[in-house]
Amino acid sequence: MTNAAVANITPHQDQRLSQPTRPVREVRPAVDVYENADELLMRADMPGADADSVKIRIENSLLTVQAQREGSDATLQYYRAFQVPDSVDPEGISAELKQGVLHVQLKKHERAKPRVIQIRST
């Protein structure tokens, strides 16, 4: 760093630079995915994460799940990404965090659900 660059550091920035940073450890949580006629169900193990830290996003059929929690020696960042089929309705996605397990429900479009065709006899 040049002297000019150092001179432009404010006291607040200097204080942040001198503080030790916690290491970040990325964790790829175990995930189970189930499918039935109406929906896909996903369960992801995220022990210690709280609901406020969980972020779920869908964009261009890519569902991303991430969360963060403070561990004893590092910050843990959970992250997984999944390509979801076109049969999933993006407006029909809901999630709940229970006892460290994230439950994501991905409802299918009505047009993607199986349908029984009635046969007429003449």
Coordinates of C-alpha atoms in Angstrom, one line a residue:
M1 CA 0.0 0.0 0.0
T2 CA 1.3 3.4 -0.8
N3 CA 1.6 6.2 1.7
A4 CA -1.1 8.1 -0.1
A5 CA -3.5 5.1 0.2
V6 CA -2.6 4.8 3.9
A7 CA -3.3 8.5 4.5
N8 CA -6.8 8.1 3.1
I9 CA -7.8 5.4 5.7
T10 CA -10.1 6.9 8.2
P11 CA -9.8 6.1 11.9
H12 CA -12.9 3.9 11.7
Q13 CA -11.5 1.9 8.8
D14 CA -8.1 1.6 10.6
Q15 CA -9.9 0.2 13.7
R16 CA -11.7 -2.4 11.6
L17 CA -8.5 -3.4 9.8
S18 CA -6.8 -4.1 13.2
Q19 CA -9.6 -6.2 14.6
P20 CA -9.1 -10.0 14.1
T21 CA -11.6 -11.5 11.8
R22 CA -13.3 -14.8 12.4
P23 CA -12.7 -17.5 9.9
V24 CA -15.6 -18.4 7.7
R25 CA -16.3 -22.1 7.1
E26 CA -18.6 -23.0 4.2
V27 CA -20.8 -26.0 4.9
R28 CA -22.7 -28.0 2.4
P29 CA -25.7 -29.3 4.4
A30 CA -27.1 -32.8 3.9
V31 CA -30.3 -32.6 1.9
D32 CA -33.1 -35.1 1.2
V33 CA -35.5 -34.5 -1.6
Y34 CA -38.9 -36.3 -2.0
E35 CA -41.4 -36.1 -4.7
N36 CA -45.1 -36.9 -4.8
A37 CA -47.9 -36.1 -7.3
D38 CA -48.4 -32.6 -5.9
E39 CA -45.1 -31.3 -4.8
L40 CA -41.3 -31.7 -4.1
L41 CA -40.3 -31.7 -0.5
M42 CA -36.8 -30.8 0.6
R43 CA -35.2 -31.2 4.0
A44 CA -31.8 -29.6 4.7
D45 CA -29.8 -30.1 8.0
M46 CA -28.8 -26.6 9.3
P47 CA -28.1 -27.1 13.0
G48 CA -27.8 -23.9 14.9
A49 CA -29.2 -21.7 12.1
D50 CA -32.1 -19.5 13.0
A51 CA -35.0 -18.5 10.7
D52 CA -33.8 -14.9 10.4
S53 CA -30.5 -16.1 8.9
V54 CA -32.0 -18.4 6.3
K55 CA -32.3 -17.0 2.7
I56 CA -34.1 -18.9 0.0
R57 CA -34.2 -17.6 -3.6
I58 CA -35.4 -18.9 -6.9
E59 CA -34.2 -17.4 -10.2
N60 CA -34.3 -19.0 -13.6
S61 CA -35.3 -22.4 -12.1
L62 CA -32.3 -22.2 -9.7
L63 CA -33.2 -22.6 -6.1
T64 CA -30.5 -21.4 -3.6
V65 CA -30.6 -22.0 0.1
Q66 CA -28.2 -20.3 2.4
A67 CA -27.9 -19.6 6.1
Q68 CA -25.3 -18.5 8.6
R69 CA -24.5 -19.2 12.3
E70 CA -21.8 -18.4 14.7
G71 CA -19.7 -21.4 15.7
S72 CA -17.3 -21.5 18.6
D73 CA -14.3 -20.9 16.4
A74 CA -15.7 -19.8 13.1
T75 CA -18.7 -18.4 11.3
L76 CA -20.5 -21.3 9.5
Q77 CA -22.2 -20.5 6.1
Y78 CA -24.6 -23.1 4.8
Y79 CA -25.1 -23.1 1.1
R80 CA -26.8 -25.4 -1.5
A81 CA -28.2 -24.7 -5.0
F82 CA -30.6 -26.9 -7.0
Q83 CA -32.0 -26.8 -10.5
V84 CA -35.8 -27.2 -10.1
P85 CA -38.0 -28.7 -12.9
D86 CA -40.4 -26.5 -14.8
S87 CA -43.2 -28.4 -13.1
V88 CA -42.5 -26.4 -9.9
D89 CA -44.6 -23.3 -9.4
P90 CA -42.3 -20.5 -8.1
E91 CA -45.3 -18.9 -6.3
G92 CA -46.0 -22.2 -4.5
I93 CA -42.7 -22.4 -2.5
S94 CA -42.8 -22.2 1.3
A95 CA -40.4 -23.0 4.0
E96 CA -40.1 -23.7 7.7
L97 CA -37.2 -24.2 10.0
K98 CA -37.8 -26.7 12.8
Q99 CA -35.1 -27.9 15.3
G100 CA -32.2 -27.2 12.9
V101 CA -33.9 -28.8 9.8
L102 CA -35.1 -26.6 7.0
H103 CA -38.3 -27.9 5.4
V104 CA -39.0 -26.5 1.9
Q105 CA -42.2 -27.3 0.1
L106 CA -42.2 -26.8 -3.7
K107 CA -45.7 -27.1 -5.1
K108 CA -46.2 -28.2 -8.7
H109 CA -48.2 -26.3 -11.3
E110 CA -51.7 -27.8 -11.7
R111 CA -50.8 -28.6 -15.3
A112 CA -47.9 -30.8 -14.1
K113 CA -50.0 -32.9 -11.7
P114 CA -51.1 -36.3 -12.9
R115 CA -54.7 -36.5 -14.1
V116 CA -57.0 -39.4 -14.7
I117 CA -58.8 -39.3 -18.0
Q118 CA -62.3 -40.6 -18.0
I119 CA -63.2 -43.0 -20.8
R120 CA -66.7 -42.7 -22.3
S121 CA -68.3 -45.6 -23.9
T122 CA -70.8 -45.2 -26.7

